[in-house]
Coordinates of C-alpha atoms in Angstrom, one line a residue:
Chain A
M1 CA 63.2 60.5 -75.7
A2 CA 63.0 59.1 -72.2
E3 CA 61.0 56.0 -71.4
N4 CA 57.5 56.6 -70.0
R5 CA 57.2 55.7 -66.3
T6 CA 54.8 55.8 -63.3
E7 CA 56.0 56.9 -59.9
F8 CA 54.5 56.5 -56.5
E9 CA 55.7 58.9 -53.7
S10 CA 54.8 58.9 -50.1
L11 CA 54.1 62.5 -49.2
G12 CA 53.4 61.6 -45.6
G13 CA 52.5 58.9 -43.3
N14 CA 55.7 56.9 -43.3
N15 CA 57.1 58.7 -40.3
L16 CA 60.0 58.0 -38.0
D17 CA 58.0 59.2 -35.0
G18 CA 54.5 57.7 -35.3
I19 CA 51.3 57.4 -37.3
G20 CA 49.5 60.2 -39.2
G21 CA 49.6 62.8 -42.0
N22 CA 48.9 60.2 -44.7
A23 CA 49.3 61.3 -48.3
K24 CA 50.6 59.7 -51.5
K25 CA 51.1 60.9 -55.1
I26 CA 51.1 58.9 -58.3
T27 CA 52.7 60.6 -61.3
Y28 CA 52.8 59.4 -64.9
T29 CA 55.6 60.8 -67.1
A30 CA 55.1 60.3 -70.9
E31 CA 58.0 59.9 -73.3
D32 CA 57.9 63.6 -74.2
G33 CA 58.3 64.5 -70.5
T34 CA 54.7 65.6 -69.9
K35 CA 53.4 64.6 -66.4
K36 CA 50.1 63.8 -65.0
S37 CA 49.5 63.3 -61.3
I38 CA 46.8 62.4 -58.8
Q39 CA 47.0 62.3 -55.0
I40 CA 45.6 59.9 -52.5
D41 CA 44.6 61.3 -49.1
C42 CA 45.7 64.5 -47.3
G43 CA 45.8 63.8 -43.6
M44 CA 46.9 65.3 -40.3
K45 CA 49.3 64.1 -37.7
F46 CA 48.8 65.1 -34.0
S47 CA 51.5 66.9 -32.2
D48 CA 52.2 67.4 -28.5
K49 CA 51.8 71.2 -28.3
T50 CA 53.5 71.4 -24.9
L51 CA 56.7 70.1 -26.6
T52 CA 56.5 71.5 -30.1
G53 CA 54.3 74.6 -29.9
V54 CA 52.4 73.1 -32.8
D55 CA 48.8 71.8 -32.7
N56 CA 49.3 69.3 -35.6
Y57 CA 51.0 68.8 -38.9
I58 CA 49.3 68.3 -42.3
A59 CA 50.6 66.6 -45.4
P60 CA 51.1 68.7 -48.6
L61 CA 48.4 68.8 -51.3
E62 CA 50.2 68.7 -54.6
C63 CA 47.4 67.8 -57.0
D64 CA 44.0 69.1 -58.2
D65 CA 42.6 65.6 -58.2
L66 CA 42.4 63.8 -54.8
L67 CA 41.2 60.3 -54.0
I68 CA 40.1 59.8 -50.4
T69 CA 40.3 56.3 -48.9
H70 CA 38.1 57.1 -45.8
C71 CA 37.0 59.8 -43.5
H72 CA 39.5 59.6 -40.6
A73 CA 41.4 62.8 -39.7
D74 CA 44.8 61.3 -40.5
H75 CA 43.6 60.9 -44.1
I76 CA 41.4 64.1 -44.7
A77 CA 42.1 66.8 -42.1
G78 CA 44.7 68.6 -44.1
I79 CA 42.3 69.4 -47.0
I80 CA 40.4 72.3 -45.4
H81 CA 43.6 74.1 -44.4
H82 CA 45.0 73.8 -47.9
I83 CA 41.7 75.3 -49.3
Q84 CA 42.2 78.2 -46.9
M85 CA 45.8 78.6 -48.0
N86 CA 45.0 78.3 -51.7
P87 CA 41.3 79.3 -52.2
D88 CA 41.5 79.7 -56.0
K89 CA 43.1 76.3 -56.7
P90 CA 40.5 73.9 -58.2
L91 CA 40.0 70.7 -56.3
N92 CA 38.2 67.5 -57.2
I93 CA 37.6 64.9 -54.5
Y94 CA 36.8 61.3 -55.3
A95 CA 35.5 59.1 -52.5
D96 CA 32.7 56.9 -51.2
K97 CA 29.3 58.6 -50.7
F98 CA 29.5 58.4 -46.9
T99 CA 33.0 59.8 -46.9
H100 CA 31.8 62.8 -49.0
Q101 CA 28.8 63.4 -46.7
F102 CA 31.1 63.4 -43.7
M103 CA 33.7 65.7 -45.3
F104 CA 30.9 68.1 -46.4
A105 CA 29.7 68.2 -42.8
E106 CA 33.2 68.9 -41.5
M107 CA 33.7 71.7 -44.0
T108 CA 30.4 73.4 -43.4
K109 CA 30.8 72.9 -39.7
Q110 CA 33.9 75.1 -40.0
G111 CA 32.1 77.6 -42.1
L112 CA 33.9 77.1 -45.4
P113 CA 32.1 79.3 -48.0
L114 CA 30.2 77.3 -50.5
D115 CA 32.0 79.0 -53.4
N116 CA 35.3 77.5 -52.0
M117 CA 33.9 74.0 -51.6
P118 CA 35.7 71.3 -53.6
K119 CA 33.8 69.3 -56.2
F120 CA 32.8 65.9 -54.8
H121 CA 32.6 62.9 -57.1
D122 CA 31.1 59.7 -55.7
C123 CA 32.9 56.5 -56.5
E124 CA 30.3 53.9 -57.4
D125 CA 31.2 50.4 -56.4
G126 CA 32.2 48.3 -59.4
K127 CA 32.3 51.2 -61.7
K128 CA 35.8 52.3 -62.9
F129 CA 36.3 56.0 -63.6
N130 CA 38.9 58.1 -65.2
V131 CA 40.8 60.9 -63.5
N132 CA 43.5 62.9 -65.3
G133 CA 44.3 59.9 -67.6
F134 CA 44.4 57.4 -64.7
E135 CA 41.8 54.6 -64.6
I136 CA 40.6 54.1 -61.1
E137 CA 38.7 51.4 -59.3
A138 CA 37.5 51.8 -55.7
I139 CA 37.2 48.5 -53.9
P140 CA 35.4 48.4 -50.5
V141 CA 37.4 47.4 -47.5
T142 CA 36.5 47.0 -43.8
H143 CA 37.7 49.6 -41.4
S144 CA 36.2 51.3 -38.3
A145 CA 34.9 54.1 -40.6
P146 CA 32.2 53.1 -43.0
G147 CA 32.8 53.7 -46.7
A148 CA 36.5 52.8 -46.5
V149 CA 38.0 51.8 -49.9
A150 CA 41.2 50.6 -51.5
F151 CA 42.1 52.2 -54.8
V152 CA 43.5 50.4 -57.8
V153 CA 45.1 53.0 -60.0
E154 CA 46.0 52.1 -63.6
S155 CA 48.4 54.6 -65.2
P156 CA 48.3 55.4 -69.0
D157 CA 51.3 53.1 -69.4
G158 CA 49.4 50.2 -67.9
T159 CA 51.2 50.2 -64.6
R160 CA 48.7 49.1 -61.8
M161 CA 49.2 50.3 -58.2
M162 CA 47.0 49.4 -55.3
D163 CA 46.7 51.5 -52.2
M164 CA 44.9 49.3 -49.6
G165 CA 43.8 52.2 -47.5
D166 CA 43.2 51.4 -43.8
F167 CA 41.8 47.9 -43.7
K168 CA 41.2 44.6 -42.0
T169 CA 40.1 41.5 -43.7
T170 CA 36.9 40.5 -41.8
K171 CA 33.5 41.5 -42.9
A172 CA 32.0 45.0 -42.2
T173 CA 28.9 45.5 -40.2
L174 CA 27.7 48.6 -42.1
G175 CA 28.2 49.0 -45.8
K176 CA 30.0 46.6 -48.1
G177 CA 33.4 46.1 -46.6
W178 CA 36.1 43.5 -47.3
E179 CA 35.5 40.6 -49.7
D180 CA 38.3 38.3 -50.6
D181 CA 37.0 37.9 -54.2
R182 CA 37.2 41.6 -54.9
I183 CA 40.9 41.8 -53.8
A184 CA 41.6 38.5 -55.7
S185 CA 40.1 40.0 -58.8
A186 CA 42.4 43.0 -58.6
F187 CA 45.4 40.8 -58.2
K188 CA 44.2 38.5 -61.1
K189 CA 44.4 41.5 -63.5
G190 CA 47.9 42.2 -62.3
V191 CA 49.1 44.6 -59.6
D192 CA 52.6 45.9 -60.0
V193 CA 52.9 47.5 -56.6
C194 CA 50.7 47.2 -53.5
F195 CA 50.9 49.5 -50.6
C196 CA 49.7 48.2 -47.2
D197 CA 48.5 49.8 -44.0
S198 CA 51.0 48.8 -41.3
T199 CA 49.5 50.4 -38.2
S200 CA 48.8 47.1 -36.3
T201 CA 51.1 44.7 -38.1
T202 CA 53.3 44.3 -35.1
S203 CA 50.4 42.4 -33.4
A204 CA 49.8 38.8 -34.1
E205 CA 46.7 37.1 -35.5
V206 CA 43.8 38.6 -37.4
T207 CA 41.9 41.6 -36.1
P208 CA 38.5 40.3 -35.2
S209 CA 35.3 41.5 -36.9
Y210 CA 32.8 43.7 -35.3
D211 CA 30.6 40.7 -34.7
M212 CA 32.8 40.2 -31.7
V213 CA 31.8 43.6 -30.4
T214 CA 28.2 42.7 -30.9
E215 CA 28.7 39.6 -28.8
G216 CA 30.6 41.5 -26.1
F217 CA 28.1 44.3 -25.9
R218 CA 25.2 41.9 -25.8
K219 CA 26.8 40.2 -22.8
I220 CA 26.9 43.7 -21.1
L221 CA 23.3 44.2 -21.9
D222 CA 22.4 40.8 -20.5
D223 CA 24.3 41.5 -17.3
H224 CA 22.6 44.9 -16.9
P225 CA 18.9 44.7 -17.4
N226 CA 16.8 47.8 -16.6
T227 CA 19.9 49.9 -16.4
Q228 CA 20.6 53.5 -17.7
M229 CA 23.6 53.2 -19.9
M230 CA 26.1 55.7 -21.3
V231 CA 28.4 54.4 -24.1
G232 CA 31.5 56.4 -25.1
T233 CA 32.5 56.1 -28.8
I234 CA 34.4 57.8 -31.6
A235 CA 31.7 59.2 -33.9
R236 CA 33.3 58.7 -37.3
S237 CA 34.2 55.1 -36.4
A238 CA 30.5 54.1 -36.8
E239 CA 31.1 50.4 -37.6
Q240 CA 31.6 49.8 -33.8
L241 CA 28.5 51.9 -33.0
F242 CA 26.4 49.8 -35.4
A243 CA 27.7 46.6 -33.7
D244 CA 26.1 48.0 -30.5
V245 CA 22.8 48.7 -32.4
I246 CA 22.8 45.0 -33.6
A247 CA 23.4 43.9 -30.0
I248 CA 20.4 45.9 -28.8
A249 CA 18.2 44.4 -31.5
E250 CA 19.3 40.9 -30.7
E251 CA 18.6 41.3 -27.0
A252 CA 15.0 42.5 -27.9
K253 CA 14.6 39.6 -30.3
D254 CA 15.7 37.0 -27.8
T255 CA 13.8 38.4 -24.8
G256 CA 10.7 39.5 -26.7
K257 CA 10.9 42.9 -25.0
K258 CA 10.9 46.2 -26.9
P259 CA 14.4 47.2 -27.8
R260 CA 16.3 49.7 -25.7
T261 CA 16.5 53.2 -27.2
M262 CA 19.8 54.7 -28.4
I263 CA 20.1 58.4 -27.7
L264 CA 22.8 60.4 -29.4
D265 CA 24.3 63.3 -27.4
G266 CA 26.7 65.6 -29.2
A267 CA 27.2 67.4 -32.5
S268 CA 29.5 65.0 -34.3
L269 CA 27.3 61.9 -33.5
I270 CA 24.2 63.7 -34.8
Q271 CA 26.2 64.7 -38.0
V272 CA 27.6 61.2 -38.5
N273 CA 24.1 59.7 -38.2
Q274 CA 22.8 62.1 -40.8
A275 CA 25.7 61.4 -43.1
L276 CA 25.0 57.7 -42.9
N277 CA 21.3 58.3 -43.6
K278 CA 22.2 60.5 -46.7
A279 CA 24.6 57.8 -47.9
G280 CA 21.9 55.1 -47.8
L281 CA 23.4 53.5 -44.6
S282 CA 20.7 54.3 -42.1
M283 CA 21.6 52.3 -38.9
T284 CA 17.9 51.9 -38.1
Q285 CA 17.1 50.5 -41.5
E286 CA 20.2 48.4 -41.9
C287 CA 19.6 46.8 -38.4
K288 CA 16.0 46.1 -39.4
K289 CA 17.1 44.4 -42.6
R290 CA 19.5 42.2 -40.6
T291 CA 17.5 41.4 -37.5
G292 CA 13.9 42.4 -38.2
I293 CA 14.0 44.7 -35.2
E294 CA 13.8 48.5 -35.4
V295 CA 16.0 50.1 -32.8
P296 CA 15.0 53.7 -32.1
I297 CA 17.8 56.1 -32.5
L298 CA 17.0 59.5 -31.0
D299 CA 18.5 62.9 -30.6
A300 CA 19.1 63.8 -26.9
K301 CA 17.5 67.2 -27.5
S302 CA 14.2 65.6 -28.7
P303 CA 11.2 65.5 -26.3
A304 CA 10.9 61.8 -27.2
A305 CA 14.3 61.1 -25.7
R306 CA 13.2 62.5 -22.3
S307 CA 10.1 60.3 -22.2
V308 CA 12.1 57.1 -22.6
P309 CA 12.2 55.3 -19.2
P310 CA 15.7 55.5 -17.7
G311 CA 16.2 51.7 -17.7
E312 CA 15.7 51.6 -21.5
R313 CA 18.1 54.4 -22.3
V314 CA 21.5 53.8 -24.0
Y315 CA 23.0 57.2 -24.3
V316 CA 25.8 57.4 -26.9
V317 CA 28.4 60.1 -26.3
T318 CA 31.8 61.1 -27.5
G319 CA 34.8 62.0 -25.4
T320 CA 36.4 58.6 -24.8
Q321 CA 39.8 60.2 -24.3
G322 CA 38.5 62.7 -21.7
E323 CA 38.1 65.6 -24.1
E324 CA 37.0 68.5 -21.9
M325 CA 33.9 69.7 -23.8
A326 CA 32.6 66.3 -24.9
A327 CA 29.5 64.9 -23.4
M328 CA 31.2 62.2 -21.3
A329 CA 33.5 64.7 -19.5
R330 CA 30.6 67.2 -19.1
T331 CA 28.5 64.4 -17.5
A332 CA 31.4 63.5 -15.2
R333 CA 31.5 67.2 -14.1
G334 CA 27.7 67.2 -13.6
E335 CA 27.3 69.8 -16.4
N336 CA 25.4 67.8 -19.0
R337 CA 21.8 68.7 -18.8
N338 CA 20.8 65.8 -21.1
I339 CA 22.4 63.0 -19.0
R340 CA 22.3 62.6 -15.3
P341 CA 22.7 59.5 -13.2
S342 CA 19.3 57.9 -12.5
T343 CA 18.1 57.5 -9.0
K344 CA 15.6 54.9 -9.9
V345 CA 17.7 52.3 -11.8
P346 CA 21.4 51.4 -11.8
N347 CA 23.8 53.4 -14.1
L348 CA 26.5 52.0 -16.3
C349 CA 29.1 53.8 -18.3
V350 CA 30.9 51.8 -21.0
N351 CA 33.8 53.7 -22.4
Q352 CA 34.1 51.7 -25.6
Q353 CA 37.6 52.8 -26.6
A354 CA 40.9 52.0 -25.0
V355 CA 43.0 54.9 -23.8
I356 CA 45.2 56.1 -26.7
P357 CA 48.7 56.3 -25.2
S358 CA 49.4 59.9 -25.9
G359 CA 50.2 62.9 -23.7
D360 CA 48.3 62.8 -20.4
N361 CA 45.3 60.8 -21.8
Q362 CA 45.6 58.1 -19.2
A363 CA 45.5 60.4 -16.2
V364 CA 42.6 62.5 -17.7
V365 CA 40.5 59.4 -18.5
D366 CA 41.2 57.9 -15.1
E367 CA 40.0 61.1 -13.4
M368 CA 36.9 61.2 -15.6
M369 CA 36.0 57.6 -14.9
A370 CA 36.6 58.1 -11.2
A371 CA 34.3 61.2 -11.2
L372 CA 31.5 59.1 -12.9
K373 CA 32.0 56.4 -10.3
N374 CA 31.5 58.9 -7.5
Q375 CA 28.2 59.9 -9.1
G376 CA 27.0 56.4 -9.0
W377 CA 27.9 55.0 -12.4
E378 CA 29.5 51.6 -12.7
V379 CA 32.3 52.1 -15.2
M380 CA 33.9 49.8 -17.8
I381 CA 36.8 50.6 -20.1
P382 CA 38.8 48.1 -22.3
K383 CA 42.5 47.6 -21.7
R384 CA 44.7 48.4 -24.7
G385 CA 46.3 45.3 -26.1
A386 CA 44.1 42.9 -24.1
A387 CA 43.5 39.5 -25.6
F388 CA 40.3 39.1 -27.7
V389 CA 37.7 36.9 -25.9
R390 CA 34.3 36.1 -27.4
G391 CA 31.5 37.4 -25.2
E392 CA 33.9 39.7 -23.3
T393 CA 35.6 41.9 -25.9
Y394 CA 33.5 45.0 -26.7
Y395 CA 36.1 47.0 -28.6
V396 CA 38.2 46.0 -31.6
S397 CA 40.4 48.0 -33.9
G398 CA 39.8 48.7 -37.6
H399 CA 43.4 48.0 -38.6
G400 CA 44.5 44.7 -39.8
R401 CA 47.2 42.7 -37.8
A402 CA 49.9 40.3 -39.0
G403 CA 47.2 37.7 -39.9
D404 CA 45.4 40.1 -42.1
M405 CA 48.6 40.9 -44.1
Q406 CA 49.2 37.1 -44.4
K407 CA 45.8 36.8 -45.9
V408 CA 46.5 39.5 -48.5
A409 CA 49.8 37.7 -49.3
D410 CA 47.9 34.4 -49.7
I411 CA 45.3 36.0 -52.0
A412 CA 48.0 37.6 -54.1
A413 CA 50.0 34.3 -54.4
A414 CA 46.9 32.5 -55.5
N415 CA 45.8 35.0 -58.1
Q416 CA 48.6 37.0 -59.5
P417 CA 49.8 36.2 -63.0
A418 CA 53.1 34.3 -63.0
D419 CA 54.7 36.9 -65.2
R420 CA 53.5 39.9 -63.2
K421 CA 54.3 39.4 -59.6
C422 CA 53.4 42.2 -57.2
T423 CA 55.9 44.1 -55.1
F424 CA 54.6 44.9 -51.6
I425 CA 55.5 48.0 -49.6
G426 CA 54.5 48.8 -46.0
I427 CA 53.1 52.4 -45.6
H428 CA 51.0 54.2 -42.9
G429 CA 53.3 53.4 -39.9
D430 CA 56.6 54.1 -38.3
E431 CA 59.8 52.2 -39.4
K432 CA 59.1 49.2 -37.1
Q433 CA 55.5 48.8 -38.3
T434 CA 56.3 49.2 -42.1
Q435 CA 59.2 46.7 -41.8
A436 CA 57.0 44.3 -39.9
T437 CA 54.5 44.4 -42.8
E438 CA 57.3 43.8 -45.4
E439 CA 58.7 40.9 -43.4
I440 CA 55.3 39.1 -43.6
F441 CA 55.2 39.5 -47.4
R442 CA 58.9 38.5 -47.7
N443 CA 58.3 35.3 -45.7
A444 CA 55.3 34.6 -47.9
G445 CA 57.6 34.6 -51.0
Q446 CA 56.5 37.9 -52.3
K447 CA 58.7 40.7 -53.7
V448 CA 59.2 43.5 -51.1
E449 CA 60.6 47.0 -51.1
H450 CA 60.9 49.6 -48.4
I451 CA 60.4 53.4 -48.7
T452 CA 60.4 56.4 -46.5
N453 CA 58.6 59.7 -47.0
A454 CA 59.7 61.5 -50.1
Q455 CA 61.2 58.4 -51.6
K456 CA 59.9 57.3 -55.0
V457 CA 58.9 53.9 -56.3
V458 CA 59.4 54.0 -60.1
V459 CA 57.7 51.5 -62.5
S460 CA 58.9 51.4 -66.1
K461 CA 58.0 48.6 -68.5
G462 CA 57.0 46.5 -65.6
N463 CA 60.2 46.9 -63.6
V464 CA 59.8 48.2 -60.1
E465 CA 62.6 50.1 -58.5
V466 CA 62.9 52.3 -55.5
A467 CA 64.8 55.5 -56.1
K468 CA 68.1 55.5 -54.3
T469 CA 68.0 59.2 -53.4
V470 CA 65.3 60.5 -51.0
G471 CA 63.7 63.8 -51.9
T472 CA 62.8 66.6 -49.5
A473 CA 59.7 65.7 -47.5
C474 CA 57.3 68.7 -47.0
R475 CA 54.6 69.3 -44.4
Y476 CA 52.8 72.2 -42.8
A477 CA 52.8 73.0 -39.1
V478 CA 49.3 74.1 -38.0
I479 CA 49.3 76.4 -35.0
D480 CA 46.2 77.7 -33.3
K481 CA 47.5 81.0 -31.9
N482 CA 44.3 81.3 -29.7
D483 CA 44.9 77.8 -28.2
D484 CA 41.1 77.5 -28.4
F485 CA 39.7 74.9 -30.7
M486 CA 36.3 76.6 -30.8
N487 CA 37.8 79.9 -31.9
P488 CA 41.1 79.1 -33.6
D489 CA 43.4 81.6 -35.2
F490 CA 45.5 79.5 -37.5
Q491 CA 49.1 80.0 -38.4
Y492 CA 50.6 77.8 -41.1
I493 CA 54.4 77.2 -41.4
Q494 CA 55.7 75.2 -44.3
Q495 CA 58.5 72.8 -43.2
A496 CA 61.0 70.7 -45.0
Y497 CA 62.9 67.6 -43.8
N498 CA 66.6 67.8 -43.6
P499 CA 67.7 64.1 -44.0
V500 CA 71.3 64.9 -42.9
A501 CA 70.4 66.6 -39.7
Q502 CA 67.3 64.3 -39.4
K503 CA 65.0 67.1 -38.4
W504 CA 62.3 69.3 -39.8
V505 CA 63.2 72.9 -40.5
D506 CA 60.9 75.9 -41.1
V507 CA 60.8 77.1 -44.7
K508 CA 58.3 79.9 -44.6
E509 CA 55.1 81.1 -43.0
V510 CA 52.2 80.9 -45.4
E511 CA 50.1 84.0 -45.7
Y512 CA 46.4 83.4 -46.2
K513 CA 43.0 85.1 -46.1
K514 CA 40.7 83.6 -43.4
L515 CA 37.8 81.7 -44.9
L516 CA 36.8 79.5 -42.0
V517 CA 34.3 80.9 -39.4
A518 CA 34.8 79.7 -35.8
K519 CA 31.9 78.8 -33.6
N520 CA 32.1 81.9 -31.5
D521 CA 33.2 84.4 -34.2
R522 CA 29.8 85.7 -35.0
Q523 CA 28.0 84.9 -31.7
G524 CA 30.6 86.9 -29.8
G525 CA 30.5 89.7 -32.4
K526 CA 26.8 90.1 -32.1
G527 CA 26.8 90.1 -28.4
G528 CA 24.7 86.9 -28.5
K529 CA 24.8 84.1 -26.0
G530 CA 28.2 83.1 -27.2
G531 CA 28.4 79.7 -25.7
K532 CA 31.0 78.1 -23.6
G533 CA 34.5 78.6 -24.8
G534 CA 36.6 75.7 -25.9
K535 CA 39.7 76.5 -24.1
K536 CA 41.4 73.2 -23.5
G537 CA 43.2 74.5 -20.5
G538 CA 46.6 74.6 -22.1
R539 CA 48.7 77.8 -21.9
R540 CA 49.2 80.0 -24.8
H541 CA 52.4 78.9 -26.4
S542 CA 55.3 81.0 -27.6
L543 CA 55.5 81.0 -31.4
D544 CA 59.3 81.4 -31.2
M545 CA 60.2 78.4 -33.3
A546 CA 63.9 78.5 -32.2
A547 CA 62.8 78.2 -28.6
I548 CA 60.4 75.4 -29.5
A549 CA 63.2 73.6 -31.3
A550 CA 65.4 74.0 -28.2
R551 CA 62.7 72.6 -26.0
K552 CA 62.3 69.6 -28.3
Q553 CA 66.0 69.0 -28.3
A554 CA 66.1 69.2 -24.5
T555 CA 63.4 66.5 -24.2
R556 CA 65.2 64.0 -26.4
Chain B
M1 CA 22.2 93.2 -43.9
S2 CA 19.8 90.9 -45.7
L3 CA 20.6 87.2 -45.8
R4 CA 20.6 84.9 -48.9
W5 CA 20.7 81.1 -49.0
K6 CA 24.5 81.0 -49.5
D7 CA 25.0 82.9 -46.2
Y8 CA 24.6 79.6 -44.4
V9 CA 26.8 80.4 -41.4
E10 CA 24.8 83.5 -40.5
I11 CA 21.5 81.7 -41.1
A12 CA 22.5 78.9 -38.8
D13 CA 23.5 81.3 -36.1
E14 CA 20.2 83.2 -36.3
L15 CA 18.2 79.9 -36.3
N16 CA 20.1 78.8 -33.2
E17 CA 19.4 82.0 -31.4
L18 CA 15.7 81.7 -32.2
Y19 CA 15.3 78.0 -31.5
P20 CA 18.1 77.0 -29.1
D21 CA 16.4 73.8 -28.0
K22 CA 15.3 72.5 -31.4
A23 CA 16.1 68.8 -32.1
L24 CA 17.5 68.7 -35.6
T25 CA 17.7 64.9 -36.2
D26 CA 15.1 64.0 -38.9
M27 CA 14.1 67.6 -39.6
P28 CA 12.4 67.6 -43.0
D29 CA 13.8 70.0 -45.6
E30 CA 10.4 71.7 -45.8
E31 CA 10.5 72.6 -42.1
L32 CA 14.1 73.9 -42.4
I33 CA 13.1 76.0 -45.5
S34 CA 10.1 77.5 -43.8
L35 CA 12.2 78.4 -40.6
V36 CA 14.8 80.1 -42.8
R37 CA 12.2 82.0 -44.9
A38 CA 10.6 83.3 -41.6
L39 CA 13.9 84.8 -40.4
P40 CA 13.5 88.6 -40.2
D41 CA 16.7 89.3 -42.2
F42 CA 16.2 86.7 -44.9
E43 CA 15.5 88.0 -48.4
D44 CA 16.0 85.4 -51.1
E45 CA 13.2 84.3 -53.4
S46 CA 15.2 81.5 -55.0
E47 CA 14.7 77.9 -54.2
P48 CA 17.5 76.3 -52.1
D49 CA 19.3 73.2 -53.3
E50 CA 20.3 70.2 -51.3
T51 CA 23.8 71.5 -50.8
V52 CA 22.8 74.7 -49.2
L53 CA 20.2 73.1 -47.0
G54 CA 22.8 70.5 -45.9
A55 CA 25.2 73.3 -45.1
I56 CA 22.7 75.2 -43.0
W57 CA 21.7 72.0 -41.1
N58 CA 25.3 71.0 -40.5
R59 CA 26.4 74.4 -39.2
W60 CA 23.2 74.6 -37.0
V61 CA 24.1 71.3 -35.4
Y62 CA 27.6 72.5 -34.8
V63 CA 26.6 75.8 -33.1
G64 CA 23.5 74.4 -31.5
Y65 CA 24.7 71.1 -29.9
P66 CA 27.3 70.6 -27.3
E67 CA 30.8 70.4 -28.7
D68 CA 32.4 67.0 -28.9

């Protein structure tokens, strides 16, 4: 009989070419050879369609039981496609309550039939639960998305692995967030292997808390009294939005005036606000608890929003990267009937997200901000990589930097049992980022290993080893044949990584029965109003994969 | 074709056609239920649960609000 063992495998996210598509699998193999597995996350990785012909890539879904660390697309967006490809496969999802609410909103938004909905199980803080023989503990961490957790997974053989999820080590503004004691307690009980988010580890210092955003946004409010404001944000990163709510409350408290009114414009903001309310994290209520001030948060469609004096309006919109159909771009084109520049008071647009260096984002955002300026808006946008300055910084990341990793190393060193030292492994990053993470732990005297996608970490009787051979990584290319995100026609191609040639190769096209219902499917069919199409302006791409591969090669 | 609660996509589309300017934030469940029951195609005597009401609401927001 073989020895029992527990294996961790990165199914995606440890990429050579960037961040995304996160997924990990933990498998327990008993002495008789029987196996039990669970998966953590099933995310998506963006692709430049003009080069690849592919809209995005999703990680595989190899288990019926799925733990979700938080609601960002690079951790959850593969799930709905796998349900469409395998509608009869049972699926249990374990996550924080807000994460569930958000995922349910995403799935119903895309029209997934209720009969095909996965079973959602809320992780209750402080309460361990059992999934397929593994004992699981969800520990709150701080990230830009509320409800982010780290998972400690204890296998039937007693092996304990911790996936930190996406995290930073400062306090959260909304929800529980990071607490040193909770992480210390996990290490105290012994953690054999800890997997750490490496996204921002190449940057020095600790990523600041959202309190810094509150201070920076408060300064903007102070500098712009009686001004109509429009703030660009990423809806699901609601920690930052809540930092703005607190700033509005503190301004009202200090000046004795009534608070400005936050007005949400756009479907995803309305849905995130509802998901927060349903998860017991109402921004209005939480703000009132902290400051004693009730900041009104309205829907741009409501008559109450239209009656707010322009100088008291803080519109919140999405589209920070210039997305064509989002409220900020529509405002810049003069097509947003909810938001127009005021002629009575000054107008200020704060794009609260730095430009993500991808594709033509910079040019598109520059053009959008210039158009707003021409309409009479003063415009502000943070610079990527700018130094953090109290009272000036109004955007911070949710990912920990080198200082955050050092803190984890210090907590581990102070708490881990002498006879059960943890091995640290960098995940969620490219080679440079994961190695930077491992360097920090190595320098702190901790044990370190390095893995790539499809490489296993094997723990048997407390010994941690990385398998010398790397398996075949798998992913699915998702192609929207319509090139229209409001009326997509998906094609799925399974791909495998050839480690010798160092490239992905097509395995097969996956046939499926369409379950999802696009926004315009029914409206168009009924001859209804339809609504404006979501064409992004890109041409329709050839699906000839050989030609696409040739284009890729030519651009290297 | 008559609509039942589980037909949430079709229900949301019909609601959006009838009430395109409706603000959906803070809409009480009772109001949503009565709007659905008043749809001409709707024929379902059963009581809706939280899941189906959430599905109708989410899809209505998606089709009724500007895309972002």
